[in-house]
Amino acid sequence: MRKKFWLLVGLIGLLAILSGCTEVNEPITKESEGIWNSYFVYPISWLITYFAELFNNNYGLAIVIVTIMVRLLLLPLNVKQLKSSKAMQDIQPKLKELQQKYSSKDANTQQKLQQETMALFQKHGVNPLAGCLPIFIQMPILIGMYHAIMRTESIKTGSFLWFELGSPDPYYILPLIAGGATFLQQKLMMAGSPAAQNPQMMVMLYVMPIMITVFAIFFPAALALYWVVGNIFMVAQTLFIRKPMMAANNGGDKK
């Protein structure tokens, strides 16, 4: 759990570093060269511009639409993450039995513990990396979104609701919503799982929303809008997916 926490911190820190580098001041066009520009930044810029033109140059609405499209594309991974989390919750008694059985700290015993733990994971379809995979995939998209915003003049100079897309939210409304939605989404993910009893994960429950809020305060409001819409989508998705899973589990318990 500790490694996962520092992985998240490192990835967000990497976002902060990369967002200020890599041709961020150069306009993005169809002629822009390089894998990063051709396969990440320009497609996102083109999509936002395409939907903006459909809705009377409303670039804020276009970002909302593109964000929902991204979340829908990632939906299978997120479903897999939730199922793996639920399976991890179900095998906790067996996992504790193994830990008690191999409580000795010598190398051979610990190796046997790892082998039987992995066998238990495989038997019940638990993937310890399932929770990290969506994060790894989202990071290039998030950085690409930042570059698309800052390197496309029409997006950068556009406005939506009360804020300019290329500048931070002057009233800090979006950062606060982004942080609140992040907290709620993580709270829902942890509900009823062993992570809720893990002190390190409980620290992460509060640290991550604070980090998202701080970054959203200084980043362009368009990126904060992406965070807000994405996190609200994740909250709704978690509610809709977890409810049938919990109902099915309760039905199985009654039997």
CSV table of C-alpha atoms in Angstrom, one decimal:
chain,number,residue,atom,x,y,z
A,1,MET,CA,0.0,0.0,0.0
A,2,ARG,CA,2.8,2.3,0.8
A,3,LYS,CA,4.4,1.7,-2.6
A,4,LYS,CA,1.1,2.5,-4.3
A,5,PHE,CA,0.8,5.8,-2.4
A,6,TRP,CA,4.3,6.9,-3.3
A,7,LEU,CA,3.7,5.8,-6.9
A,8,LEU,CA,0.7,8.1,-7.1
A,9,VAL,CA,2.6,11.0,-5.6
A,10,GLY,CA,5.5,10.4,-8.0
A,11,LEU,CA,3.1,10.3,-11.0
A,12,ILE,CA,1.5,13.6,-10.1
A,13,GLY,CA,4.9,15.1,-9.5
A,14,LEU,CA,5.9,13.9,-12.9
A,15,LEU,CA,2.8,15.6,-14.4
A,16,ALA,CA,3.9,18.9,-12.8
A,17,ILE,CA,7.4,18.6,-14.2
A,18,LEU,CA,6.4,17.5,-17.7
A,19,SER,CA,3.7,20.1,-17.9
A,20,GLY,CA,6.3,22.8,-17.9
A,21,CYS,CA,8.6,21.1,-20.5
A,22,THR,CA,8.5,19.4,-23.9
A,23,GLU,CA,7.7,22.2,-26.3
A,24,VAL,CA,4.8,23.5,-24.2
A,25,ASN,CA,5.3,27.0,-25.7
A,26,GLU,CA,5.2,25.8,-29.3
A,27,PRO,CA,1.8,25.7,-31.1
A,28,ILE,CA,0.5,22.3,-31.9
A,29,THR,CA,-0.6,21.6,-35.5
A,30,LYS,CA,-1.1,18.7,-37.9
A,31,GLU,CA,2.5,19.3,-39.0
A,32,SER,CA,4.0,19.0,-35.5
A,33,GLU,CA,6.6,16.2,-35.4
A,34,GLY,CA,7.3,13.5,-32.9
A,35,ILE,CA,5.4,10.6,-31.4
A,36,TRP,CA,4.2,12.7,-28.4
A,37,ASN,CA,2.8,15.5,-30.6
A,38,SER,CA,1.4,13.2,-33.3
A,39,TYR,CA,-0.3,10.6,-31.1
A,40,PHE,CA,-1.2,12.4,-27.9
A,41,VAL,CA,-1.3,16.2,-28.1
A,42,TYR,CA,-2.6,16.8,-31.6
A,43,PRO,CA,-5.4,14.2,-31.5
A,44,ILE,CA,-6.7,15.7,-28.2
A,45,SER,CA,-6.4,19.3,-29.6
A,46,TRP,CA,-8.2,18.2,-32.7
A,47,LEU,CA,-11.0,16.5,-30.8
A,48,ILE,CA,-11.6,19.5,-28.5
A,49,THR,CA,-11.6,21.9,-31.5
A,50,TYR,CA,-13.9,19.6,-33.5
A,51,PHE,CA,-16.6,19.4,-30.7
A,52,ALA,CA,-16.2,23.1,-30.0
A,53,GLU,CA,-17.0,24.0,-33.6
A,54,LEU,CA,-20.1,21.8,-33.4
A,55,PHE,CA,-21.3,23.9,-30.4
A,56,ASN,CA,-20.7,27.4,-31.5
A,57,ASN,CA,-17.0,27.5,-30.5
A,58,ASN,CA,-17.8,26.4,-26.9
A,59,TYR,CA,-14.4,25.0,-25.9
A,60,GLY,CA,-15.5,24.4,-22.3
A,61,LEU,CA,-18.3,22.1,-23.4
A,62,ALA,CA,-16.0,20.4,-25.8
A,63,ILE,CA,-13.6,19.6,-23.0
A,64,VAL,CA,-16.5,18.1,-21.0
A,65,ILE,CA,-17.4,15.9,-24.0
A,66,VAL,CA,-13.8,14.7,-24.6
A,67,THR,CA,-13.4,14.0,-20.9
A,68,ILE,CA,-16.5,11.8,-20.9
A,69,MET,CA,-15.2,10.0,-24.0
A,70,VAL,CA,-11.9,9.3,-22.3
A,71,ARG,CA,-13.7,8.0,-19.2
A,72,LEU,CA,-15.9,5.7,-21.4
A,73,LEU,CA,-12.8,4.3,-23.1
A,74,LEU,CA,-11.2,3.6,-19.7
A,75,LEU,CA,-14.4,2.1,-18.4
A,76,PRO,CA,-13.4,-1.6,-19.0
A,77,LEU,CA,-10.1,-1.0,-17.0
A,78,ASN,CA,-12.0,0.6,-14.2
A,79,VAL,CA,-14.6,-2.2,-14.0
A,80,LYS,CA,-11.7,-4.7,-13.8
A,81,GLN,CA,-10.1,-2.6,-11.1
A,82,LEU,CA,-13.4,-2.7,-9.0
A,83,LYS,CA,-13.8,-6.4,-9.6
A,84,SER,CA,-10.2,-7.0,-8.5
A,85,SER,CA,-10.7,-4.8,-5.4
A,86,LYS,CA,-13.9,-6.8,-4.6
A,87,ALA,CA,-12.1,-10.1,-5.0
A,88,MET,CA,-9.3,-8.9,-2.8
A,89,GLN,CA,-11.9,-8.1,-0.1
A,90,ASP,CA,-13.4,-11.6,-0.4
A,91,ILE,CA,-10.0,-13.4,0.1
A,92,GLN,CA,-8.9,-11.4,3.1
A,93,PRO,CA,-9.7,-14.2,5.6
A,94,LYS,CA,-7.6,-16.7,3.6
A,95,LEU,CA,-4.8,-14.1,3.2
A,96,LYS,CA,-4.7,-13.6,7.0
A,97,GLU,CA,-4.5,-17.4,7.4
A,98,LEU,CA,-1.5,-17.5,5.1
A,99,GLN,CA,0.2,-14.6,7.0
A,100,GLN,CA,-0.3,-16.4,10.3
A,101,LYS,CA,0.9,-19.7,8.8
A,102,TYR,CA,4.1,-18.1,7.5
A,103,SER,CA,4.6,-15.6,10.3
A,104,SER,CA,8.3,-16.3,10.5
A,105,LYS,CA,10.5,-13.5,9.0
A,106,ASP,CA,13.3,-15.8,7.6
A,107,ALA,CA,13.9,-15.7,3.9
A,108,ASN,CA,12.5,-19.2,3.1
A,109,THR,CA,9.3,-18.7,4.9
A,110,GLN,CA,8.7,-15.3,3.4
A,111,GLN,CA,9.4,-16.7,-0.1
A,112,LYS,CA,6.7,-19.4,0.6
A,113,LEU,CA,4.3,-16.7,1.7
A,114,GLN,CA,4.8,-14.8,-1.5
A,115,GLN,CA,4.4,-17.9,-3.6
A,116,GLU,CA,1.1,-19.0,-1.9
A,117,THR,CA,-0.2,-15.5,-1.9
A,118,MET,CA,0.3,-15.2,-5.6
A,119,ALA,CA,-1.3,-18.6,-6.1
A,120,LEU,CA,-4.3,-17.4,-4.1
A,121,PHE,CA,-4.5,-14.2,-6.2
A,122,GLN,CA,-4.5,-16.2,-9.4
A,123,LYS,CA,-7.1,-18.6,-8.1
A,124,HIS,CA,-9.6,-15.8,-7.3
A,125,GLY,CA,-8.7,-13.5,-10.2
A,126,VAL,CA,-7.0,-10.8,-8.1
A,127,ASN,CA,-4.6,-8.6,-9.9
A,128,PRO,CA,-2.5,-6.5,-7.4
A,129,LEU,CA,-1.6,-4.1,-10.2
A,130,ALA,CA,-5.2,-3.5,-11.4
A,131,GLY,CA,-5.5,-0.4,-9.3
A,132,CYS,CA,-2.4,1.2,-10.8
A,133,LEU,CA,-3.1,0.4,-14.5
A,134,PRO,CA,-5.8,3.1,-15.0
A,135,ILE,CA,-3.5,5.6,-13.4
A,136,PHE,CA,-0.6,4.7,-15.7
A,137,ILE,CA,-2.9,5.1,-18.7
A,138,GLN,CA,-4.5,8.3,-17.6
A,139,MET,CA,-1.2,10.2,-16.9
A,140,PRO,CA,-0.2,10.6,-20.6
A,141,ILE,CA,-3.8,11.7,-21.4
A,142,LEU,CA,-3.7,14.2,-18.6
A,143,ILE,CA,-0.3,15.6,-19.7
A,144,GLY,CA,-1.5,15.6,-23.3
A,145,MET,CA,-4.6,17.5,-22.3
A,146,TYR,CA,-2.5,20.2,-20.7
A,147,HIS,CA,-0.3,20.5,-23.8
A,148,ALA,CA,-3.4,20.6,-26.1
A,149,ILE,CA,-4.9,23.4,-24.0
A,150,MET,CA,-1.7,25.5,-23.7
A,151,ARG,CA,-0.5,25.0,-27.3
A,152,THR,CA,-3.9,25.5,-29.1
A,153,GLU,CA,-4.5,29.3,-29.1
A,154,SER,CA,-8.3,29.0,-29.6
A,155,ILE,CA,-8.6,26.7,-26.5
A,156,LYS,CA,-6.1,28.7,-24.4
A,157,THR,CA,-8.0,32.0,-25.0
A,158,GLY,CA,-11.5,30.5,-24.7
A,159,SER,CA,-13.8,31.0,-21.8
A,160,PHE,CA,-16.5,28.9,-20.1
A,161,LEU,CA,-18.9,29.8,-17.4
A,162,TRP,CA,-17.0,32.1,-15.1
A,163,PHE,CA,-13.4,31.3,-16.0
A,164,GLU,CA,-10.8,31.6,-18.8
A,165,LEU,CA,-9.7,28.1,-20.0
A,166,GLY,CA,-6.0,29.0,-20.2
A,167,SER,CA,-5.8,30.6,-16.8
A,168,PRO,CA,-6.3,29.3,-13.2
A,169,ASP,CA,-9.8,29.6,-11.8
A,170,PRO,CA,-9.9,33.0,-10.1
A,171,TYR,CA,-12.5,31.9,-7.5
A,172,TYR,CA,-10.9,28.5,-6.7
A,173,ILE,CA,-14.3,26.8,-7.3
A,174,LEU,CA,-13.1,24.2,-9.7
A,175,PRO,CA,-10.1,23.2,-7.5
A,176,LEU,CA,-12.4,22.7,-4.5
A,177,ILE,CA,-14.9,20.6,-6.5
A,178,ALA,CA,-12.0,18.6,-8.0
A,179,GLY,CA,-10.6,17.9,-4.5
A,180,GLY,CA,-14.1,17.1,-3.1
A,181,ALA,CA,-14.9,14.7,-6.0
A,182,THR,CA,-11.5,13.0,-5.6
A,183,PHE,CA,-12.2,12.4,-1.9
A,184,LEU,CA,-15.7,11.1,-2.5
A,185,GLN,CA,-14.5,8.7,-5.3
A,186,GLN,CA,-11.7,7.3,-3.1
A,187,LYS,CA,-14.1,7.0,-0.2
A,188,LEU,CA,-16.5,4.9,-2.3
A,189,MET,CA,-13.7,2.8,-3.6
A,190,MET,CA,-12.5,2.0,-0.1
A,191,ALA,CA,-16.0,1.4,1.3
A,192,GLY,CA,-16.2,-2.1,2.8
A,193,SER,CA,-12.6,-3.0,1.6
A,194,PRO,CA,-9.6,-3.9,3.7
A,195,ALA,CA,-8.0,-0.5,2.6
A,196,ALA,CA,-10.5,1.2,4.9
A,197,GLN,CA,-8.7,-0.3,7.9
A,198,ASN,CA,-5.2,0.4,6.5
A,199,PRO,CA,-3.7,3.6,8.1
A,200,GLN,CA,-1.5,4.3,5.1
A,201,MET,CA,-4.5,4.2,2.7
A,202,MET,CA,-6.5,6.4,5.1
A,203,VAL,CA,-3.7,9.0,4.9
A,204,MET,CA,-3.9,8.7,1.1
A,205,LEU,CA,-7.6,9.3,1.3
A,206,TYR,CA,-6.9,12.8,2.5
A,207,VAL,CA,-3.6,13.6,0.9
A,208,MET,CA,-4.7,12.9,-2.7
A,209,PRO,CA,-7.6,15.3,-2.7
A,210,ILE,CA,-5.4,18.0,-1.1
A,211,MET,CA,-2.8,17.5,-3.8
A,212,ILE,CA,-5.4,17.6,-6.6
A,213,THR,CA,-6.8,20.8,-5.1
A,214,VAL,CA,-3.4,22.5,-4.9
A,215,PHE,CA,-2.4,21.5,-8.4
A,216,ALA,CA,-5.8,22.6,-9.8
A,217,ILE,CA,-5.3,26.0,-8.2
A,218,PHE,CA,-2.2,26.7,-10.2
A,219,PHE,CA,-3.0,24.8,-13.4
A,220,PRO,CA,-5.2,26.2,-16.2
A,221,ALA,CA,-8.9,26.1,-15.4
A,222,ALA,CA,-9.5,23.8,-18.5
A,223,LEU,CA,-7.4,21.1,-16.8
A,224,ALA,CA,-9.2,21.6,-13.5
A,225,LEU,CA,-12.5,21.2,-15.5
A,226,TYR,CA,-11.1,17.9,-16.9
A,227,TRP,CA,-10.4,16.7,-13.3
A,228,VAL,CA,-13.9,17.8,-12.1
A,229,VAL,CA,-15.8,16.1,-14.9
A,230,GLY,CA,-13.6,13.0,-14.8
A,231,ASN,CA,-13.9,12.6,-11.0
A,232,ILE,CA,-17.7,13.2,-11.0
A,233,PHE,CA,-18.0,10.5,-13.8
A,234,MET,CA,-15.9,8.2,-11.7
A,235,VAL,CA,-18.1,8.7,-8.6
A,236,ALA,CA,-21.2,7.9,-10.7
A,237,GLN,CA,-19.5,4.9,-12.3
A,238,THR,CA,-18.3,3.5,-8.9
A,239,LEU,CA,-21.9,3.8,-7.5
A,240,PHE,CA,-23.4,2.1,-10.5
A,241,ILE,CA,-20.8,-0.7,-10.7
A,242,ARG,CA,-20.4,-1.4,-7.0
A,243,LYS,CA,-24.1,-1.6,-6.2
A,244,PRO,CA,-24.9,-4.7,-8.4
A,245,MET,CA,-21.6,-6.3,-7.2
A,246,MET,CA,-22.5,-5.8,-3.5
A,247,ALA,CA,-26.1,-6.9,-4.1
A,248,ALA,CA,-24.8,-10.1,-5.7
A,249,ASN,CA,-22.4,-10.7,-2.9
A,250,ASN,CA,-25.1,-10.2,-0.3
A,251,GLY,CA,-27.4,-12.6,-2.1
A,252,GLY,CA,-24.6,-15.2,-2.1
A,253,ASP,CA,-24.0,-14.7,1.6
A,254,LYS,CA,-27.7,-15.3,2.4
A,255,LYS,CA,-27.6,-18.5,0.5
